[in-house]
Coordinates of C-alpha atoms and ligand atoms in Angstrom, one line a residue:
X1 CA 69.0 76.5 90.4
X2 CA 69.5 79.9 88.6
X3 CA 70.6 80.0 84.8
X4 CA 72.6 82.6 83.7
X5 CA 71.3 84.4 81.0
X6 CA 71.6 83.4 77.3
X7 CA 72.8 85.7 74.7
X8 CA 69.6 86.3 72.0
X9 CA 70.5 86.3 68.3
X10 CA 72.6 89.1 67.8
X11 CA 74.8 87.7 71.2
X12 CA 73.4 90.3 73.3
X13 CA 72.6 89.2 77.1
X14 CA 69.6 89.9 79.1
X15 CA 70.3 92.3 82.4
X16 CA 68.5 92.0 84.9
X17 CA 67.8 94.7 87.4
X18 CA 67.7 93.2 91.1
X19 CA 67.1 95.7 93.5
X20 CA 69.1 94.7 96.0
X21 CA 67.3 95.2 99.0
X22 CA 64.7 92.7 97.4
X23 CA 64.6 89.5 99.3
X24 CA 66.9 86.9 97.1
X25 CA 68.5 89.6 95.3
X26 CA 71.9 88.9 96.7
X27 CA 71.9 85.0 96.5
X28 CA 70.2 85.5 92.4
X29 CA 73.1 87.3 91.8
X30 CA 75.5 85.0 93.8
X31 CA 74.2 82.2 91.8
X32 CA 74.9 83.8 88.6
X33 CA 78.4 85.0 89.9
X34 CA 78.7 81.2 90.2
X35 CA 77.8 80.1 87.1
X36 CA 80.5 82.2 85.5
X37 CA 78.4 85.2 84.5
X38 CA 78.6 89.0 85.1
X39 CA 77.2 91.0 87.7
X40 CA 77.7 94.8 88.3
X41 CA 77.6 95.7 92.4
X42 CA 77.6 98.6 94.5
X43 CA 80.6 99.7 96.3
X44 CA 81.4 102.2 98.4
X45 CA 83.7 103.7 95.9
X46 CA 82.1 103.5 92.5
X47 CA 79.8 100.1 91.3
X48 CA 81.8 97.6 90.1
X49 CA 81.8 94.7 87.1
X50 CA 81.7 91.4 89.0
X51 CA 83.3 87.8 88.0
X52 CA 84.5 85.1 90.2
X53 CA 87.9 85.9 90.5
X54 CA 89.3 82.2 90.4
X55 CA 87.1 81.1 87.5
X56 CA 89.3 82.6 84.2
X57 CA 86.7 82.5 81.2
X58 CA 84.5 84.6 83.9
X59 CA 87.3 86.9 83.9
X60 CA 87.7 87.3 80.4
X61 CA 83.9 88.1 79.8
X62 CA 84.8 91.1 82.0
X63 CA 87.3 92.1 79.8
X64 CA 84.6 92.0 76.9
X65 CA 82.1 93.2 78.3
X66 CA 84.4 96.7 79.3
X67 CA 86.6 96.4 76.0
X68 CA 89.3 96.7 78.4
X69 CA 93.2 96.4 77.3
X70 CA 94.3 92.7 78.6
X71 CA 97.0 94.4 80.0
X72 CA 95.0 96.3 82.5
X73 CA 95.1 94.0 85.9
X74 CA 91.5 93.8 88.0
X75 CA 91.5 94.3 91.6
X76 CA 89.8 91.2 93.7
X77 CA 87.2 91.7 96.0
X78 CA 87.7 89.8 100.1
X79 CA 85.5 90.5 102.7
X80 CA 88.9 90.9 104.8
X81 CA 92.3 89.3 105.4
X82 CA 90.8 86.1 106.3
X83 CA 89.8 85.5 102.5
X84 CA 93.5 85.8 101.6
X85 CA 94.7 81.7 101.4
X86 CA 95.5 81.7 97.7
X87 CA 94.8 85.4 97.2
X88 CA 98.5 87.0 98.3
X89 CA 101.7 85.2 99.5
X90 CA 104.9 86.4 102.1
X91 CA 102.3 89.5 102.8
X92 CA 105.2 92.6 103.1
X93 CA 105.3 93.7 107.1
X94 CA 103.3 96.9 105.9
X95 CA 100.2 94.9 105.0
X96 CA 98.2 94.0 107.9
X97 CA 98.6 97.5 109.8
X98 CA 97.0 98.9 107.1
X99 CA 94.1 96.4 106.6
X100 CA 93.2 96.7 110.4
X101 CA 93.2 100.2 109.8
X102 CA 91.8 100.7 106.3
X103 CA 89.6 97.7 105.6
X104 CA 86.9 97.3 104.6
X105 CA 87.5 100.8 103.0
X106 CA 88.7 102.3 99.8
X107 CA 92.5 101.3 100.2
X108 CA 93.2 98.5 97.4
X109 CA 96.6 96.7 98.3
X110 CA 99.5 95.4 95.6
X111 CA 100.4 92.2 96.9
X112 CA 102.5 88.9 95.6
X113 CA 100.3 86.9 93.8
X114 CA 99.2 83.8 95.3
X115 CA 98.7 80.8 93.6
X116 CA 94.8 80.4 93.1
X117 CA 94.8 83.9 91.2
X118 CA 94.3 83.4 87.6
X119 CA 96.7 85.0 85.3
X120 CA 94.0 86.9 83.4
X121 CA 93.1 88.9 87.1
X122 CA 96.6 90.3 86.9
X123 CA 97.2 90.8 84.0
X124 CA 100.4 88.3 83.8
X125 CA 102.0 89.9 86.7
X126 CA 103.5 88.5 89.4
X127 CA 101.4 90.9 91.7
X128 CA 97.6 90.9 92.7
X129 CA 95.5 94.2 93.9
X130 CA 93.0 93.2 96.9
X131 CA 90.4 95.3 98.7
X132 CA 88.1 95.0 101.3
X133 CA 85.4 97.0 100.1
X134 CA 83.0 98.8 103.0
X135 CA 79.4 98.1 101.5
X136 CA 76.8 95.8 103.2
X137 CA 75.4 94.7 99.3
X138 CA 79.2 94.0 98.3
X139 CA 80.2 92.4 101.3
X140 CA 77.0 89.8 101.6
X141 CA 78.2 89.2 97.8
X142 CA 81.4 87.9 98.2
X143 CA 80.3 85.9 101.0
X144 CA 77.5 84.2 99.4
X145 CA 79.7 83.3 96.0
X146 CA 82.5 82.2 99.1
X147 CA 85.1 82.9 96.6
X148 CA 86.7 86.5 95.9
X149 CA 85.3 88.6 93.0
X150 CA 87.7 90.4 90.5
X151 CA 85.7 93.4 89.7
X152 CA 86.4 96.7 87.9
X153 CA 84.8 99.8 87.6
X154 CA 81.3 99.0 85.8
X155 CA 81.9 101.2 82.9
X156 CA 82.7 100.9 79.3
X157 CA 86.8 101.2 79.3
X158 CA 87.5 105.1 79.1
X159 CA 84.1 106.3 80.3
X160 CA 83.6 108.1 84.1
X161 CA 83.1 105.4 86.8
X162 CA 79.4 104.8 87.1
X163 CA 78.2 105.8 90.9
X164 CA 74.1 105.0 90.1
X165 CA 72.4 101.4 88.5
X166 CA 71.5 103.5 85.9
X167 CA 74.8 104.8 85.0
X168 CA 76.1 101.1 84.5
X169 CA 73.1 100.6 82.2
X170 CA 74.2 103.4 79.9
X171 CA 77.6 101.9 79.8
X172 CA 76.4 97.6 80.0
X173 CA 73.3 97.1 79.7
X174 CA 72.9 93.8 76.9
X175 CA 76.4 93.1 77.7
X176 CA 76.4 91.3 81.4
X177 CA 74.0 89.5 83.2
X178 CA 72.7 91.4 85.9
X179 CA 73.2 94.8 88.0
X180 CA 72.6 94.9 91.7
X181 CA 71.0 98.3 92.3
X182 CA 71.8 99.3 95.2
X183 CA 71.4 103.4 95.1
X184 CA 74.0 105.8 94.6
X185 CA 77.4 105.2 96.1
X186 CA 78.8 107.1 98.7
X187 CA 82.6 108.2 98.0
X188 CA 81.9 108.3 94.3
X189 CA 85.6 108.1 93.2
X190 CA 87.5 104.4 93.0
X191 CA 90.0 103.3 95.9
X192 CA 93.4 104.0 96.7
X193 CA 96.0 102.0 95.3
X194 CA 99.2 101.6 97.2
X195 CA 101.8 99.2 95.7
X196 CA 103.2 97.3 98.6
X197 CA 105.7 94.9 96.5
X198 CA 108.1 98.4 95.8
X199 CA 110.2 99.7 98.5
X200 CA 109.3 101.9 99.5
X201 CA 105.8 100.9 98.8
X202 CA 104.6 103.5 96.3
X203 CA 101.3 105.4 95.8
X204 CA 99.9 104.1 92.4
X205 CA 96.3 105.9 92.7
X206 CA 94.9 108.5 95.0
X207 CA 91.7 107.6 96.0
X208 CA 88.9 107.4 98.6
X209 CA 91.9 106.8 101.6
X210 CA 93.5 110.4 101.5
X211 CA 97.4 109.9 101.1
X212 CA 97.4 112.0 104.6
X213 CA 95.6 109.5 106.2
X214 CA 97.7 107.0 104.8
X215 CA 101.2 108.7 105.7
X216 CA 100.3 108.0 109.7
X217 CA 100.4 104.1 108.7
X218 CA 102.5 103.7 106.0
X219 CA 105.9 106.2 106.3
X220 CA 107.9 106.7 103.4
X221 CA 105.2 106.4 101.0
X222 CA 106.7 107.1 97.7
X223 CA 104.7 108.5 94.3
X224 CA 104.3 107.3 91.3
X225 CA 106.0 110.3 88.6
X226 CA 102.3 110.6 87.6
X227 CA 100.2 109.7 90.0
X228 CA 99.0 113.4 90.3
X229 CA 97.6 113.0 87.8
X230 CA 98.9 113.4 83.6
X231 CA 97.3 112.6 80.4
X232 CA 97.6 109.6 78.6
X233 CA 100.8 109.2 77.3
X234 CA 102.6 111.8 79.1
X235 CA 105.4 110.3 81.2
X236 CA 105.7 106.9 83.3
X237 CA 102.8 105.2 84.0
X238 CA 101.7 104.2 87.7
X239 CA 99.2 101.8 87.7
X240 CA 99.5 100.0 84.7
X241 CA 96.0 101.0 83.5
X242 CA 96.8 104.7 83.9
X243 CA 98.1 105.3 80.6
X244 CA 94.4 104.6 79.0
X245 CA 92.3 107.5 78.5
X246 CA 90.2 107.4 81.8
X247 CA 87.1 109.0 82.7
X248 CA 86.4 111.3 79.8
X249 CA 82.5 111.8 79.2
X250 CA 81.5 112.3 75.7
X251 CA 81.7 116.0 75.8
X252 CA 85.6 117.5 75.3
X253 CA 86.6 118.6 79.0
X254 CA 88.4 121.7 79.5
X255 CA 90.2 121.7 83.3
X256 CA 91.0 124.9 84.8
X257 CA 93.4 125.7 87.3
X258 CA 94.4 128.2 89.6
X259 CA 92.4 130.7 92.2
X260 CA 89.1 130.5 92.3
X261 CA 88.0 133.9 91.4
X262 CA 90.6 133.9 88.4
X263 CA 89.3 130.1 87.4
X264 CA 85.6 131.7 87.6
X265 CA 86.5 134.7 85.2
X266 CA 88.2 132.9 83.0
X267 CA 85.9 129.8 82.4
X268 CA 83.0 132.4 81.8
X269 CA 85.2 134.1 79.1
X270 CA 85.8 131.0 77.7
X271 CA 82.3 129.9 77.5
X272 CA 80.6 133.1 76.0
X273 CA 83.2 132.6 73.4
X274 CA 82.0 128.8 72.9
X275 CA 78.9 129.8 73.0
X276 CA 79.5 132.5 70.5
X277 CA 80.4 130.2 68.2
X278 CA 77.7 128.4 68.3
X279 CA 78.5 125.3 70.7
X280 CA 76.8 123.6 73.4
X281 CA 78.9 124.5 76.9
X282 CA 78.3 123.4 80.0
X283 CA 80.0 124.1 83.4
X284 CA 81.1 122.1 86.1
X285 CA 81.0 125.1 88.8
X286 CA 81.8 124.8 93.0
X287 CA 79.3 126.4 94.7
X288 CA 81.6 129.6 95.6
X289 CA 81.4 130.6 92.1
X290 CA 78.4 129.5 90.5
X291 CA 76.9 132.6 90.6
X292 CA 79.2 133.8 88.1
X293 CA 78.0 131.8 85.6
X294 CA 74.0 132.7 86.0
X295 CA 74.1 134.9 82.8
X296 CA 75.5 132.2 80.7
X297 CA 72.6 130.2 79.6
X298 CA 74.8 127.3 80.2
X299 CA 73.6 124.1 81.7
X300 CA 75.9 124.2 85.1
X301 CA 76.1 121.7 87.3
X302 CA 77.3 122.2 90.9
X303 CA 80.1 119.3 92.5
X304 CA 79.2 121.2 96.1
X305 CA 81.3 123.1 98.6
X306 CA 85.0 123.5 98.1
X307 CA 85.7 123.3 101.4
X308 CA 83.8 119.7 101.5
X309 CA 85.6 117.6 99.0
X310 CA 83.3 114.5 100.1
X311 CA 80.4 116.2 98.5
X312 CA 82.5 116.9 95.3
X313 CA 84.0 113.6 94.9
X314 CA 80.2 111.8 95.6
X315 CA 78.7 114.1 92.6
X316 CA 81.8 114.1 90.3
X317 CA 81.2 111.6 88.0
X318 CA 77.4 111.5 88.3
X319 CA 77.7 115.2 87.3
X320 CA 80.5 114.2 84.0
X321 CA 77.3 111.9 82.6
X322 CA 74.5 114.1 83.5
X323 CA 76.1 116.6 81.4
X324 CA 76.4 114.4 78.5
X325 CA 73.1 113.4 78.6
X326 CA 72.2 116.8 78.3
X327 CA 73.8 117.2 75.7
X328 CA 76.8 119.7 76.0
X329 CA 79.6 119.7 73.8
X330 CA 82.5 121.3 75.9
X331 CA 82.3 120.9 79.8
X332 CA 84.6 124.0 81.4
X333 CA 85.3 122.4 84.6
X334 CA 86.6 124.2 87.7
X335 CA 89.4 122.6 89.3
X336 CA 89.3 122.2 93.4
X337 CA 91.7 122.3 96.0
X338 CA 93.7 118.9 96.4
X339 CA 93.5 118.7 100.3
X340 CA 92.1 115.5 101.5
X341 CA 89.6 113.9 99.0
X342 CA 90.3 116.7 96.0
X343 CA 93.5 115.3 95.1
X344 CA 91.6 112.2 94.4
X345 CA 89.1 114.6 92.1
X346 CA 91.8 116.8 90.5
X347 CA 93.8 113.3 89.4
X348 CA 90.5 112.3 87.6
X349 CA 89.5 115.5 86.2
X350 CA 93.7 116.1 84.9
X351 CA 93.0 112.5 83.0
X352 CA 88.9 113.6 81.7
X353 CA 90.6 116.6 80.4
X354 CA 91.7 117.4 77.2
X355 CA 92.9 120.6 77.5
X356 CA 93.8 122.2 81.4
X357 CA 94.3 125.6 81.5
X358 CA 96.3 127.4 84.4
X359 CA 95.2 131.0 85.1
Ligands
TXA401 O1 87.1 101.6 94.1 C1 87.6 100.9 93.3 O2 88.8 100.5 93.3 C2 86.7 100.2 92.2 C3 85.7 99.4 93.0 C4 84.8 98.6 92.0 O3 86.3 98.5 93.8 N1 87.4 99.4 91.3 C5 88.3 100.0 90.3 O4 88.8 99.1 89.5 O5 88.4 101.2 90.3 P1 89.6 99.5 88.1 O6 89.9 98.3 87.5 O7 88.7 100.5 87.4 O8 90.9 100.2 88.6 C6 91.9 99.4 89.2 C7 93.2 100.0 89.1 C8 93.7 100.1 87.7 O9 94.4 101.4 87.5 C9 94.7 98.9 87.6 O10 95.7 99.1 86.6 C10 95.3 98.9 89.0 O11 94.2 99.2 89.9 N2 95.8 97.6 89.3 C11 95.1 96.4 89.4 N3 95.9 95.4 89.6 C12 97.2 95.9 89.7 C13 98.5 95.3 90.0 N4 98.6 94.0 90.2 N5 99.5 96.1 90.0 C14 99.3 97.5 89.9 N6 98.2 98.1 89.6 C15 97.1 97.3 89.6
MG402 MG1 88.1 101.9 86.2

């Protein structure tokens, strides 16, 4: 039988690093999973903070261990619609079309909330957010705790989405019990959330399902006023955790909008005169118009190909901390087209930022 970790003196846990292709690594964590504790996981979306979702002082600790608002629900974590019994109640007719075609996959469902769901998962609310996510580690998870697991993004609340072990480390480590490295992810930005309780079911957060892919399925898909993507504060909220400040690296993120070649010219304007006065700027180029910024001296790190938004979104926020750790001041960041995947990366960029610039 597997203890969870003690705190030491100062309340600080032990994590442990189970690499999880080691044999045991899935049932160690399981086993802690079970016993209440914290485990962080590797999705194919982004790694996230794992509790067992029915067991509510487990849930809290996630809330703790993020410094997340309690009024921020957590999405819960099925291997597919047969985990459901307790999870979601009268499922809306839209719901199982799209988990045949979207599951497991980044597409997180709003759904009534069924009666086994603690009221910490949803924040109070009357609705629960379930995925199936595609990931062999995440998937033999869940099935070896049996029960679903309400999981987050592994991050400290406000910080990019952490898409490597390490990156959770940075953000947790002392604070849960265990991370399950499982190498980097592969979409690299967090799910889509479609609220299927509204009518017509809305879009609450673009994500790893393109909303074209989603309009076959689901027609009449509403929007959220800001699910586009607007700073904290700025309008109507869509998911209820979208008015916190999301994704922002340590560095002050300047977006900029607008053609590439005029976004290029501009963000290399605006770094000599950073630079000029004396600050540490770093770029977050496409590779269409990295050249342009060769001259700088600037730390630049290239997302990848405009015209493959996969590539971008895998290296986004992998690319937000590397330039942090570097230590850059003011990351100029190009903006990409929003076909596909980039609306996705535009949405998380618009709420990293805090200044966008249309040229
Ligand atoms: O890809 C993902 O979705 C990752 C991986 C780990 O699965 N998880 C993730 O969780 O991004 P989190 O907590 O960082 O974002 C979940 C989003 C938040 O914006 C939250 O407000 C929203 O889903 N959400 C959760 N429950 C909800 C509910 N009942 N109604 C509306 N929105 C909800
Ligand atoms: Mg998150």
């Amino acid at each position: 039988m597997t203890r969870r970790s003690r705190p030491d003196l100062k309340g600080r846990l032990h994590t442990q690093v189970l690499n999880a292709d080691a044999p045991g690594a899935v049932e160690r964590a399981a086993a802690i999973l079970r016993e209440g504790g914290l485990v962080a996981f590797p999705t194919e979306t982004v790694y996230g903070l794992g509790a067992d979702g029915f067991n509510p002082e487990a849930v809290a600790r996630i809330f703790a261990a993020k410094g997340r608002p309690a009024d921020n629900p957590l999405i819960l974590h099925v291997t597919g619609a047969d985990m459901l019994a307790g999870v979601a109640r009268d499922l809306p007719a839209s719901a199982r079309p799209l988990m045949d075609a979207f599951w497991p996959g980044p597409l997180t469902l709003v759904l009534p909330r069924g009666p086994a769901v603690p009221a910490a998962v949803a924040a109070g609310r009357d609705t629960v957010a379930v995925r199936a996510p595609a990931h062999p580690v995440a998937l033999a998870l869940i099935r070896a705790v049996g029960r679903p697991l309400a999981a987050p993004s592994a991050n400290r609340s406000g910080r990019p989405s952490p898409t490597r072990a390490e990156d959770v480390l940075e953000d947790l480590d002392g604070r849960i019990d265990a991370v399950l490295d499982g190498g980097p992810t592969g979409i690299g930005v967090e799910s889509t959330v479609v609220d299927l309780t509204a009518s017509p079911p809305v879009l609450l957060r673009p994500g790893g399902v393109p909303a074209e892919a989603l309009a076959a399925a689901l027609p009449g898909l509403g929007r959220a006023e800001a699910a586009a993507g607007s700073r904290v504060g700025a309008g109507p909220a869509p998911a209820p955790g979208m008015r916190y400040e999301h994704y922002a690296p340590r560095a002050r993120v300047i977006l900029f909008e607008g053609p590439a070649g005029r976004v290029a010219e501009a963000v290399r304007r605006r770094a000599e005169a950073l630079a000029h006065e004396g600050r540490r700027v770093a770029v977050l180029a496409t590779e269409e118009t990295a050249g342009a910024y060769h001259a700088l001296g600037s730390a630049v790190a290239v997302l990848g190909s405009r015209s493959d938004p996969g590539g971008m979104g895998r290296r986004l926020f992998a690319a937000l901390r590397d330039l942090d750790r570097g230590g850059a001041e003011v990351i100029l960041a190009e903006g990409v087209p929003e076909a596909g995947l980039g609306e996705a990366i535009m949405d998380r960029l618009r709420r990293a930022a805090r200044e966008v610039i249309r040229v």
